[in-house]
CSV table of C-alpha atoms and ligand atoms in Angstrom, one decimal:
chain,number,residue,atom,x,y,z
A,1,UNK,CA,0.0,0.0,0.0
A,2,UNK,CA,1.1,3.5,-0.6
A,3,UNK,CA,-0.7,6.7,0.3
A,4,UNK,CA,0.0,10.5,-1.5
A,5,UNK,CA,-0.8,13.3,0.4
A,6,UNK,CA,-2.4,16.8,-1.0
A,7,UNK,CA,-5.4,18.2,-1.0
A,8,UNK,CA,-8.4,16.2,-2.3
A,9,UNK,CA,-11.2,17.3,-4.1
A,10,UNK,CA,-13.7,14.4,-4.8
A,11,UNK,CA,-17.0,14.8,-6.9
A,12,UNK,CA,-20.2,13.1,-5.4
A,13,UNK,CA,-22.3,14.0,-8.4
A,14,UNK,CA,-22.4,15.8,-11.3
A,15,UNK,CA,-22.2,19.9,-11.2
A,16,UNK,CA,-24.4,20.9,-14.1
A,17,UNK,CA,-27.3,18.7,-12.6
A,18,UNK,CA,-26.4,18.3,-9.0
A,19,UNK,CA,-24.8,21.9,-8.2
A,20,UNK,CA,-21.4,22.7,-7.4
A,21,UNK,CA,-21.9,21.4,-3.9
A,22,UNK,CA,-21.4,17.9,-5.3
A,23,UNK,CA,-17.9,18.4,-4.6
A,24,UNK,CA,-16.2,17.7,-1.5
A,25,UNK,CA,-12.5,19.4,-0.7
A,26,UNK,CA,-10.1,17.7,2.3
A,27,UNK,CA,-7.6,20.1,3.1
A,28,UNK,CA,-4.8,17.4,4.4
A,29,UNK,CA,-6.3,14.5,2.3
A,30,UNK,CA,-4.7,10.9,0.9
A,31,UNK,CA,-5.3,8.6,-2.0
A,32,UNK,CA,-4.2,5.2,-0.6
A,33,UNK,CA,-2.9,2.9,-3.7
A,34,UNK,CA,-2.8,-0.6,-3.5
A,35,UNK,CA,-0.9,-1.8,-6.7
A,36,UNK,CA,-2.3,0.0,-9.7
A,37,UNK,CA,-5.6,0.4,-8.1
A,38,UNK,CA,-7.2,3.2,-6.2
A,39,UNK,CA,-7.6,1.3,-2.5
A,40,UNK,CA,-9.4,4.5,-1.0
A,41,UNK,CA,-9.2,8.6,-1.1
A,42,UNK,CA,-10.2,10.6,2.3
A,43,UNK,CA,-8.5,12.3,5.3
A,44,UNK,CA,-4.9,12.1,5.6
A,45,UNK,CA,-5.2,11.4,9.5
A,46,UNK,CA,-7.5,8.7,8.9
A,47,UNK,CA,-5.4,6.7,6.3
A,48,UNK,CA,-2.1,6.8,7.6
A,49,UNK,CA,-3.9,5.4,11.1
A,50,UNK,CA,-5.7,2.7,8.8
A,51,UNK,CA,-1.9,1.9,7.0
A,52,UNK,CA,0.5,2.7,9.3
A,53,UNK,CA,3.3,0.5,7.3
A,54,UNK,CA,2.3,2.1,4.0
A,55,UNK,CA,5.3,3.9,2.3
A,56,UNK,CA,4.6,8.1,2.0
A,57,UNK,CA,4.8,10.5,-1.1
A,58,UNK,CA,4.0,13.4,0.5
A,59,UNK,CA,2.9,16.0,-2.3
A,60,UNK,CA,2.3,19.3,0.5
A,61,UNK,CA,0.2,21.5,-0.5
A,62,UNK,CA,-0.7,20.2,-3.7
A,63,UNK,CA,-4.1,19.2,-5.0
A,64,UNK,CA,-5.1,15.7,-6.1
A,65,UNK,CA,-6.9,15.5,-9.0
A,66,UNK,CA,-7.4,12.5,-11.3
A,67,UNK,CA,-5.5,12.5,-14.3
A,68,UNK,CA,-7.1,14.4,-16.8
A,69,UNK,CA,-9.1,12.6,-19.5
A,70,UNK,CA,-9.1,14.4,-23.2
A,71,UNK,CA,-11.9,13.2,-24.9
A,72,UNK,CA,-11.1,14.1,-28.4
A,73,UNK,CA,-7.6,14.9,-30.0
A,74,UNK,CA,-5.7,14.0,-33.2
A,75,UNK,CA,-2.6,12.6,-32.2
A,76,UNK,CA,-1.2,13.2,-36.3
A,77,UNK,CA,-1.6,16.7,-35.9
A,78,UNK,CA,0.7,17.5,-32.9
A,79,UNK,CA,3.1,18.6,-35.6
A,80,UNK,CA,0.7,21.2,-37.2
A,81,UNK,CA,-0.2,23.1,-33.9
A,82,UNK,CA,-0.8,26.7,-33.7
A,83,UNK,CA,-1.0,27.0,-37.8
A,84,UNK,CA,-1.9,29.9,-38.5
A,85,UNK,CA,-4.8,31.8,-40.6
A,86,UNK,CA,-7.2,29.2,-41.6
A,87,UNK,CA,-10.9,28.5,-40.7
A,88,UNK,CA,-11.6,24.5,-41.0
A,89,UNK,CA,-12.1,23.7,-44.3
A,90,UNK,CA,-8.8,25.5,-45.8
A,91,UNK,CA,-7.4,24.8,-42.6
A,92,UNK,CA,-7.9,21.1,-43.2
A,93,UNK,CA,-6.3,21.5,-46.8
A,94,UNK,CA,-3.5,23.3,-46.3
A,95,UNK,CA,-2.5,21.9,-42.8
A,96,UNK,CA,-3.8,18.9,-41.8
A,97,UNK,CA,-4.1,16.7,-44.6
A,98,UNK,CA,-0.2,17.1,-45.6
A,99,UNK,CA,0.8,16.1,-42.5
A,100,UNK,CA,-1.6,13.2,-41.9
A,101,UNK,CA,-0.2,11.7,-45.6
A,102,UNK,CA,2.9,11.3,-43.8
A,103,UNK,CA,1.7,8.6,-41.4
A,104,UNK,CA,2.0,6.1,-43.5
A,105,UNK,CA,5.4,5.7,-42.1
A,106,UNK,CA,5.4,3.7,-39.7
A,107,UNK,CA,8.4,4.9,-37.8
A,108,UNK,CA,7.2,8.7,-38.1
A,109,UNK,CA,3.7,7.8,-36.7
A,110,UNK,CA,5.5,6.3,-33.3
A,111,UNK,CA,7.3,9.5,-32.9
A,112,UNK,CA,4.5,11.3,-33.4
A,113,UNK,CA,2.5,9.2,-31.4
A,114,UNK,CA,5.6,8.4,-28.1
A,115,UNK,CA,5.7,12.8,-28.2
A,116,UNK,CA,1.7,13.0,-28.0
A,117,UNK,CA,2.0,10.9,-25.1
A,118,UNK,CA,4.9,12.5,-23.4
A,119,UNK,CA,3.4,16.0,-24.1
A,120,UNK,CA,0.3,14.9,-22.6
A,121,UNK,CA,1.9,13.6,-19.4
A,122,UNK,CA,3.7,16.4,-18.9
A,123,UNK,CA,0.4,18.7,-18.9
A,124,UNK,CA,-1.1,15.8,-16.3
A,125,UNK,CA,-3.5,14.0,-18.9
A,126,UNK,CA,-3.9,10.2,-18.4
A,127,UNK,CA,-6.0,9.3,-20.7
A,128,UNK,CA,-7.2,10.3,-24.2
A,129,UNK,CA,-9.5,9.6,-27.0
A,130,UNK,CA,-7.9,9.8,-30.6
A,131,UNK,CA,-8.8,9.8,-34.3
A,132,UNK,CA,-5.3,8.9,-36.1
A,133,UNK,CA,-5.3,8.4,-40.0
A,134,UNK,CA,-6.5,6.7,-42.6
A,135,UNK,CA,-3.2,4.2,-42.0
A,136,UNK,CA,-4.1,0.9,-40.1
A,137,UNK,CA,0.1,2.1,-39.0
A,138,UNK,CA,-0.9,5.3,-37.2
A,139,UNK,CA,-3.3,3.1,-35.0
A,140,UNK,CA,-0.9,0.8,-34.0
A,141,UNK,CA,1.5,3.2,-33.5
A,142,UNK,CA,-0.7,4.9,-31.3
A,143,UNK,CA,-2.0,2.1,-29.0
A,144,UNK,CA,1.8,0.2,-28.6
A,145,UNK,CA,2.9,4.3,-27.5
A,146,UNK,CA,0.5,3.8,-24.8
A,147,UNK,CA,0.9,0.9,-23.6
A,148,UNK,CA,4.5,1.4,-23.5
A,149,UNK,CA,3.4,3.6,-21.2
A,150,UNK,CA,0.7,2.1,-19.4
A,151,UNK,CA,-1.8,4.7,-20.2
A,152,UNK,CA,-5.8,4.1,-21.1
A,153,UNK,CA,-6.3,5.3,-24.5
A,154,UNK,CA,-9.1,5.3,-27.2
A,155,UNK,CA,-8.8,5.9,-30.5
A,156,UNK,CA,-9.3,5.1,-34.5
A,157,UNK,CA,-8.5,4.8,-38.0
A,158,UNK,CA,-9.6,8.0,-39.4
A,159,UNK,CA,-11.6,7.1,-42.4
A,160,UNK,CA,-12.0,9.0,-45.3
A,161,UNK,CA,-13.6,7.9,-49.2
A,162,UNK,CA,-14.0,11.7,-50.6
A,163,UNK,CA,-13.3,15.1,-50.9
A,164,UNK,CA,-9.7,14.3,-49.3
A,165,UNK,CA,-6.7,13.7,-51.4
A,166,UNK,CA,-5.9,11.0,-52.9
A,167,UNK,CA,-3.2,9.7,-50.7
A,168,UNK,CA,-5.6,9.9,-48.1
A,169,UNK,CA,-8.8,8.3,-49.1
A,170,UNK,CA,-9.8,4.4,-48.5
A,171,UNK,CA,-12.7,3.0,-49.6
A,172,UNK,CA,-16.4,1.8,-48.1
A,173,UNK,CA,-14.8,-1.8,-48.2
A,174,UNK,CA,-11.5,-1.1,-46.5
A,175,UNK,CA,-12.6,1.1,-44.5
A,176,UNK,CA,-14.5,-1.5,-43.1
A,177,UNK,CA,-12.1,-3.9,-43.3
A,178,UNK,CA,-9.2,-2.1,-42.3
A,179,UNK,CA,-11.2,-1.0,-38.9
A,180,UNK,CA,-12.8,-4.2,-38.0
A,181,UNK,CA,-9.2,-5.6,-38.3
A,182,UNK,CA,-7.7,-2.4,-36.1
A,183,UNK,CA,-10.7,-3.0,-33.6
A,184,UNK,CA,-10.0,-7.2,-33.6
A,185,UNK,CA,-6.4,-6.2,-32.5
A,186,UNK,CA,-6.8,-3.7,-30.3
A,187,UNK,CA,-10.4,-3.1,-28.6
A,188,UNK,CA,-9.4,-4.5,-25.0
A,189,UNK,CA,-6.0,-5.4,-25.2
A,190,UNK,CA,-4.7,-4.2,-22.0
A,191,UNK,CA,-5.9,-0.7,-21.6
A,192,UNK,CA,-6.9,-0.1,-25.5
A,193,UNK,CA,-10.1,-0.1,-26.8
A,194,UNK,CA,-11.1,0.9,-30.4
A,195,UNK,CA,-13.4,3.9,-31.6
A,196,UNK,CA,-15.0,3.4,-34.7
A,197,UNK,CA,-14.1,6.6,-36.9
A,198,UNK,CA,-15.5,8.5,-39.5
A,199,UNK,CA,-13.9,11.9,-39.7
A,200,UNK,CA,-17.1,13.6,-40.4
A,201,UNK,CA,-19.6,13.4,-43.3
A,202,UNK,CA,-18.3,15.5,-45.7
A,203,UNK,CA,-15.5,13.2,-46.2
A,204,UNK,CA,-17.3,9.7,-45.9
A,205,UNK,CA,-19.9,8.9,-48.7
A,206,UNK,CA,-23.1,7.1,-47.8
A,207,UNK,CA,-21.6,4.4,-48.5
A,208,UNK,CA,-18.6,4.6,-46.2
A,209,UNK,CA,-21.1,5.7,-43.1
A,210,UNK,CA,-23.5,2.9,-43.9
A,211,UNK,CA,-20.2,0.1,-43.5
A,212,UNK,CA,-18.9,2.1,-40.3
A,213,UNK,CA,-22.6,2.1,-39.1
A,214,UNK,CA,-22.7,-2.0,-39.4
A,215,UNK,CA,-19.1,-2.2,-38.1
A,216,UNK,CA,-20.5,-0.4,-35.1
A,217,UNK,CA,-23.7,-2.4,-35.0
A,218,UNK,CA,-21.6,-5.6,-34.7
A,219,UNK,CA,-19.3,-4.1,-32.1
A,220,UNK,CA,-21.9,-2.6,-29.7
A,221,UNK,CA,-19.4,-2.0,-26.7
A,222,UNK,CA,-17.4,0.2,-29.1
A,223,UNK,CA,-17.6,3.9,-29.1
A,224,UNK,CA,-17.8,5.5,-32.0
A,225,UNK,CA,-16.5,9.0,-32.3
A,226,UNK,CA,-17.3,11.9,-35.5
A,227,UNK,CA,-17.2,15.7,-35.4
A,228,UNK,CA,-21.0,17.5,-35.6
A,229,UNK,CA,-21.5,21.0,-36.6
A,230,UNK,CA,-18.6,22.7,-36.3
A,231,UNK,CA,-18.5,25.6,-38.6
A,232,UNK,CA,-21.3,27.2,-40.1
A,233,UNK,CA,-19.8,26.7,-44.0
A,234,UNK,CA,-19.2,23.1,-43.2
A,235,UNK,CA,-23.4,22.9,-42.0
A,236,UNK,CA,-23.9,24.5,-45.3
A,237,UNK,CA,-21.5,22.0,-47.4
A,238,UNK,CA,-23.4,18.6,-45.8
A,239,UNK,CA,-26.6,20.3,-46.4
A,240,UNK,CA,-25.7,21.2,-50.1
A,241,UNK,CA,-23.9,17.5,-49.8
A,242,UNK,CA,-27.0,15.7,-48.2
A,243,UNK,CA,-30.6,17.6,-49.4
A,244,UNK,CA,-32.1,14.9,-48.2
A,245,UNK,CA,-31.2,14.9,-44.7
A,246,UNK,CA,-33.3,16.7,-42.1
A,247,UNK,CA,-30.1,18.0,-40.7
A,248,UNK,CA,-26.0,16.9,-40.4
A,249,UNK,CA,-27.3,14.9,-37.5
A,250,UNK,CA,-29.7,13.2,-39.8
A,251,UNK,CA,-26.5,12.4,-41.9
A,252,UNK,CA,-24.9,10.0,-39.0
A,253,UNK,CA,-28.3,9.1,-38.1
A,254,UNK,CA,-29.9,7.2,-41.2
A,255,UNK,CA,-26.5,5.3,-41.3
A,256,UNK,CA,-26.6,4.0,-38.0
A,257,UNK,CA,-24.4,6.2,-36.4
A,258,UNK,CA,-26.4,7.7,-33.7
A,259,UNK,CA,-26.5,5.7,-30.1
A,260,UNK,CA,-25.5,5.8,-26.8
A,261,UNK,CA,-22.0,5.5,-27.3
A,262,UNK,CA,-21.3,7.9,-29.7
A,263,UNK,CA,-18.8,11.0,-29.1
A,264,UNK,CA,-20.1,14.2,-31.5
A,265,UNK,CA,-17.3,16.7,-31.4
A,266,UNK,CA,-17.9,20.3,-31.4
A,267,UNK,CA,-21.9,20.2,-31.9
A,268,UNK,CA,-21.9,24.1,-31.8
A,269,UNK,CA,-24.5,24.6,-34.5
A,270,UNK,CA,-27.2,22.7,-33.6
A,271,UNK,CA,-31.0,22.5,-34.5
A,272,UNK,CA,-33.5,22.2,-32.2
A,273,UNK,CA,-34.2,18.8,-33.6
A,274,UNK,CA,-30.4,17.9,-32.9
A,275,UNK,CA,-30.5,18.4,-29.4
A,276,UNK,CA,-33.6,16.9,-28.9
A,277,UNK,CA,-32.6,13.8,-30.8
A,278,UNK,CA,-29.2,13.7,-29.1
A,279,UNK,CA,-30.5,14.2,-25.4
A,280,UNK,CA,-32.6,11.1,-26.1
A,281,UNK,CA,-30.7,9.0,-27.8
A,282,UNK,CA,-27.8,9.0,-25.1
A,283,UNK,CA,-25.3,10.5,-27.4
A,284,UNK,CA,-22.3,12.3,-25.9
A,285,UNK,CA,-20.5,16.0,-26.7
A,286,UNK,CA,-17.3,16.5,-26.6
A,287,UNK,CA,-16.8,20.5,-26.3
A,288,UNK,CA,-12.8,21.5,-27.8
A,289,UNK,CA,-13.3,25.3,-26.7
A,290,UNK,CA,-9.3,26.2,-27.5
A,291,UNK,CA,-10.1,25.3,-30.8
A,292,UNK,CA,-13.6,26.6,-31.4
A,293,UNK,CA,-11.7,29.8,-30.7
A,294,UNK,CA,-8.7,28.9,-32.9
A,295,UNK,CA,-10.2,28.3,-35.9
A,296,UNK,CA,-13.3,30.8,-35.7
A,297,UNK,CA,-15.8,28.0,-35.2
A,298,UNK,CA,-18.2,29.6,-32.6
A,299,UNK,CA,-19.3,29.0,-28.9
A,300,UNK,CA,-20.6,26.0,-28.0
A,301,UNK,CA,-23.7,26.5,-25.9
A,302,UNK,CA,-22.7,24.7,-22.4
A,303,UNK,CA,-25.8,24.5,-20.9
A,304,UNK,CA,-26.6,21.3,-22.9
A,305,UNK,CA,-24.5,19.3,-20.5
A,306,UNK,CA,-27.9,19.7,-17.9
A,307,UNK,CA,-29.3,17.3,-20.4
A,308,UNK,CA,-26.4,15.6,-22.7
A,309,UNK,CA,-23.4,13.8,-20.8
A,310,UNK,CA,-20.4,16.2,-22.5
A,311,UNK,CA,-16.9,15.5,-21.7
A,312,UNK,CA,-13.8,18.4,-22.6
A,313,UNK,CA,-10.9,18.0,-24.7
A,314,UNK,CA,-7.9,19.8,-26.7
A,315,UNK,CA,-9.0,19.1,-29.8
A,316,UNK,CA,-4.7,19.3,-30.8
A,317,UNK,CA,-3.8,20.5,-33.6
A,318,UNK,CA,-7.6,22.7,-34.3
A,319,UNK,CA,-6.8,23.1,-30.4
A,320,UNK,CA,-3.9,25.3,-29.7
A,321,UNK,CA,-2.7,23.9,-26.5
A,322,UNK,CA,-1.7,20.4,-24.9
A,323,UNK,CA,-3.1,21.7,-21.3
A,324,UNK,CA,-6.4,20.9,-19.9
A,325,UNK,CA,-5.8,23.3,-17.5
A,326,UNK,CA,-6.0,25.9,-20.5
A,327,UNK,CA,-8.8,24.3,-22.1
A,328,UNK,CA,-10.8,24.6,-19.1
A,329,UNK,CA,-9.7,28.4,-18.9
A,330,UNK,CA,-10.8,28.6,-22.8
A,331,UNK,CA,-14.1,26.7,-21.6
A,332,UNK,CA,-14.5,29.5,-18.9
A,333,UNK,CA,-13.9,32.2,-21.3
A,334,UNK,CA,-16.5,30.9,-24.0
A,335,UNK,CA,-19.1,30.0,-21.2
A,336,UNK,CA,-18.8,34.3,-20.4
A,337,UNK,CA,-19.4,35.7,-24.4
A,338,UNK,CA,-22.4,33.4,-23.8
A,339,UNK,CA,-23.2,35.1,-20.7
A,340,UNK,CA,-22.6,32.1,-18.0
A,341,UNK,CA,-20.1,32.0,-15.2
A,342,UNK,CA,-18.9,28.1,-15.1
A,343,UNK,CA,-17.8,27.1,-11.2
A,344,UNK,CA,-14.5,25.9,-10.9
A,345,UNK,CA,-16.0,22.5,-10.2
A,346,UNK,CA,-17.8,22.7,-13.3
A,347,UNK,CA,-14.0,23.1,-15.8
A,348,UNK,CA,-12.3,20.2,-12.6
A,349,UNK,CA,-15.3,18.1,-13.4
A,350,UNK,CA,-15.6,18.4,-17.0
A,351,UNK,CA,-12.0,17.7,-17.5
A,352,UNK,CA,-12.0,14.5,-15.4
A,353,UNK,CA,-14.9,12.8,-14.4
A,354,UNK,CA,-17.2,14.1,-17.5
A,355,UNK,CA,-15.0,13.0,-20.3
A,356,UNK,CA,-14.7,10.1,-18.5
A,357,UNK,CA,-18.7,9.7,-18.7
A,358,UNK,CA,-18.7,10.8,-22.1
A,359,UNK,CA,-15.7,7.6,-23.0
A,360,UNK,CA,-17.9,5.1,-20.8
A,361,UNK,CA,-15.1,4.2,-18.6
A,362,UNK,CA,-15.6,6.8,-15.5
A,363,UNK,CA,-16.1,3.1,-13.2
A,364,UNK,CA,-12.0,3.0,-14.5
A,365,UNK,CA,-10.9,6.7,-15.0
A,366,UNK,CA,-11.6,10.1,-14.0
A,367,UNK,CA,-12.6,10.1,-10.1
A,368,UNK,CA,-10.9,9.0,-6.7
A,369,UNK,CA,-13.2,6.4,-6.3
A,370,UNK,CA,-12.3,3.1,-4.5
A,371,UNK,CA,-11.5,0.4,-7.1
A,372,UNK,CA,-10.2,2.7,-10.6
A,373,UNK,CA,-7.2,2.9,-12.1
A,374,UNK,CA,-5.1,4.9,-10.5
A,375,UNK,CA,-4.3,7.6,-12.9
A,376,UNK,CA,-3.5,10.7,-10.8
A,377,UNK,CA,-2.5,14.3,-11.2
A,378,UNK,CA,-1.2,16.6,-8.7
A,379,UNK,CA,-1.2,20.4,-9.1
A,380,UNK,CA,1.4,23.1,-7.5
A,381,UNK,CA,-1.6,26.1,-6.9
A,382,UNK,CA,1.6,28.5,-6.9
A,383,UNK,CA,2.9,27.7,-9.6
A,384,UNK,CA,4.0,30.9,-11.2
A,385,UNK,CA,4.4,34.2,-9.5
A,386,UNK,CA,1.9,35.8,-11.4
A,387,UNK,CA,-0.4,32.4,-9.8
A,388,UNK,CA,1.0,32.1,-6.0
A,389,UNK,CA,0.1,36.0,-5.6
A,390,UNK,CA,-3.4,35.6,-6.3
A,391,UNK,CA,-3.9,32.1,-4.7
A,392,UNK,CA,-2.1,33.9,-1.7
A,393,UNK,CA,-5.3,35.8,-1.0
A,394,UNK,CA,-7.6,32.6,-1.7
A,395,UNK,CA,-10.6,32.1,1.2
A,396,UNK,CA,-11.2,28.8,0.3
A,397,UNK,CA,-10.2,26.0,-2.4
A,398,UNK,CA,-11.9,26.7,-5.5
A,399,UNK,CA,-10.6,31.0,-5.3
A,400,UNK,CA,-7.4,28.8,-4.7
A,401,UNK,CA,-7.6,26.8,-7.7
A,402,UNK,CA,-9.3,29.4,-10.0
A,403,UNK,CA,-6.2,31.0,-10.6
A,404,UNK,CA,-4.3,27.8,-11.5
A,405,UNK,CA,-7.6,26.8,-14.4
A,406,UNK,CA,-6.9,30.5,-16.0
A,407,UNK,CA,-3.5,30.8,-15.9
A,408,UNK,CA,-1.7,27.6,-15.5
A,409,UNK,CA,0.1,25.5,-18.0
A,410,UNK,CA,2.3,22.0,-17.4
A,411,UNK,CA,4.1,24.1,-15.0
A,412,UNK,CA,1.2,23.2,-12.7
A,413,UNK,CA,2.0,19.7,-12.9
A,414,UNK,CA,3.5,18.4,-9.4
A,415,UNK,CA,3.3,14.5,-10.2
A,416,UNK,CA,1.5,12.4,-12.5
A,417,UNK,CA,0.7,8.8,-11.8
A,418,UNK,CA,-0.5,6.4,-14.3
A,419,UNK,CA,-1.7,2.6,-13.2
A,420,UNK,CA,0.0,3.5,-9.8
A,421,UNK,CA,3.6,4.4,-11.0
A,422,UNK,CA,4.4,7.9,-11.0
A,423,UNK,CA,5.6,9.2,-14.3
A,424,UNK,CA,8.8,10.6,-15.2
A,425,UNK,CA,9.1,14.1,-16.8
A,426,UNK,CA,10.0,13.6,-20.6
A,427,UNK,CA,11.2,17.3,-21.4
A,428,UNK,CA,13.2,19.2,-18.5
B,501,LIG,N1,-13.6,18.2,-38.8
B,501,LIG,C1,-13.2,17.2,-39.6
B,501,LIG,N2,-11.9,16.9,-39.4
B,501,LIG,C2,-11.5,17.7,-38.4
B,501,LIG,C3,-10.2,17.9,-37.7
B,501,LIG,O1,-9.2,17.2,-38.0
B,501,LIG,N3,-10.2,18.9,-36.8
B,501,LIG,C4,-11.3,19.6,-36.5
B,501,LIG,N4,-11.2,20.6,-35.6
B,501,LIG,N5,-12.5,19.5,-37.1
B,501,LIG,C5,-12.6,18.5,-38.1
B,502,LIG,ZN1,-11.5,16.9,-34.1
């Protein structure tokens, strides 16, 4: 048994339906770990009397966190971050599909996927959810990177049968093929577990949706993940693409991709008829707020999470940072233009336990709850000057941690623990 010490904040329900007093803060709190397992989280006193041979990483005045889940990134497109002066669909073109051509190298889709990883450790995320390419490589690439390092990933052959270069398009067939292979491999294989992938429907024909759809249908445990309403001009190309559709929902919809375990990135421009339909059928959001911002895409309307389970994530490389922490401040920021003031428990939450609930898997990731993984972050709440004057003046824990959401980067980052063993710091 081992116990870390820090401050604790633990969620006992969820803060859009349940109120920021779901969360409960210990000011000298533990997490006892029994192997890679969470054992139990509460007061310091009470743990170290209950294991009084268990060995000590005593983390001061940090806070304990679990590890931050990102619930929708694009592992390929770490090397086209921050690009600059392009709205999605030129963006797309001149960015991202010449740098996802080049992951049919095996080799350069491990380094790409081993510095995803490390870059993500670094800024205390545990877990994330990936669409790689159209390579069966960059998915193998990207679950062997993880495992090498223990972590719990999702993710997925990107797949793409038009309006995409040449290079980069399969087929309704191999797509097919190529996934149910990928998902035969991986889905379940220590901490892996396949998502089937569509990149959205602009670049799948009905065709392509309709095999994805069955692919699904036979793997119902799967998640499948797709990006929803993102920009206005890309509404407007799948309604121009798709006249008979009652919306870009509608699109994923009549192909079987609508369900309980499906991840809709973005969903900023929705219908009334969208939410609806998505609130009932289960679906999940994911919200990418540093990249709505990025690349001009709008602001996502957050008071949908009262009625749809939406997890947070970086969106990398549409998302110009690597940090939850700044994703949460960008998720704070969007929340004000639409004139709401998120809680601090509301960002803590959404970057843990509801991306967790979005993936499926918050009975393994995303809380302090007896019997997960334990995936664990610790934050320094002083971690910059500019931080440690403001938190100086803090009255309780969430005006101490405020400061560290809007301004805090992977300096933050105390200690990160994944399966139990504390991570090592890849860059200085
Ligand atoms: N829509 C389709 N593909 C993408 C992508 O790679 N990034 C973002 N942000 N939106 C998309
Ligand atoms: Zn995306």
């Amino acid at each position: 048994m081992r116990l870390i010490l820090g401050q604790i904040l633990t969620f006992h329900g969820d803060p859009f339906r349940d109120g920021p007093a779901s969360a409960r803060h210990e000011r000298r709190g533990a997490v006892a770990i029994d192997g890679a397992t969470i054992a139990a989280t509460g007061p310091a006193d009470a743990l170290r009397a209950a294991h009084p041979r268990a060995e000590v990483e005593d983390m001061g005045d940090a806070l304990l966190l679990p590890g931050f889940v990102d619930a929708h990134m694009h592992y390929p497109q770490t090397g086209i971050v921050a690009a600059w002066g392009a709205r999605l669909i030129d963006w797309l073109n001149r960015y991202t599909f010449p740098e996802e051509a080049r992951f049919h190298d095996p080799a350069y889709a491990r380094r790409q996927a081993d510095l995803t990883l490390d870059l993500a450790l670094a800024h205390g995320t545990t877990s994330l959810c990936s669409y790689c390419t159209i390579h069966p490589e960059s998915v193998d690439a990207w679950f062997e990177a993880g495992a090498a390092r223990g972590m719990a990933l999702w993710g997925g052959k990107t797949c793409m049968d038009r309006n995409a270069p040449e290079s980069l398009r399969d087929t309704a067939r191999s797509a097919h093929d190529d996934s149910a292979a990928l998902l035969a491999r991986w889905h379940g294989a220590g901490r892996a577990r396949y998502v089937v992938t569509p990149r959205f429907t602009p670049t799948s024909t009905p065709a392509q949706l309709e095999a994805l759809g069955a692919l699904w249908a036979a793997n119902p445990d799967c998640l499948m993940q797709t990006h929803l309403s993102e920009q206005t001009d890309e509404v407007a190309w799948v309604r121009d693409l798709h006249p008979e559709a009652r919306d870009y929902l509608d699109t994923y919809e009549r192909h079987g991709l609508l369900g309980e375990r499906a991840l809709y990135g973005h969903a900023i421009h929705l219908t009334d008829r969208e939410r609806a339909r998505l609130a009932e059928a289960g679906a999940a959001l994911v919200h990418c707020p540093t990249s709505n911002t990025f690349i001009g895409s709008g602001l996502f309307d957050m008071t949908l999470a009262r009625t749809i389970t939406t997890g947070l994530a970086t969106d990398t490389g549409g998302g110009s940072s690597f940090s939850m922490l700044r994703t949460m401040a960008a998720a704070y920021e969007v929340a004000q233009l639409r004139g709401e003031a998120l809680h601090p428990a509301h960002l803590l939450w959404l970057a843990t336990e509801g991306s967790a609930r979005a993936l499926h898997a918050a009975d393994r990731i995303g809380t302090l709850a007896p019997g997960t993984d334990a995936d664990l972050v610790a934050l320094d709440l002083a971690s910059t000057p500019a931080i440690a004057q403001r938190a100086a003046r803090a009255e309780d824990v969430w005006e101490a941690v405020f400061p560290t959401i809007m301004m805090g980067d992977d300096r933050a980052v105390a200690g990160v623990w994944v399966g139990g063993t504390r991570a090592q710091r890849a860059f200085p």
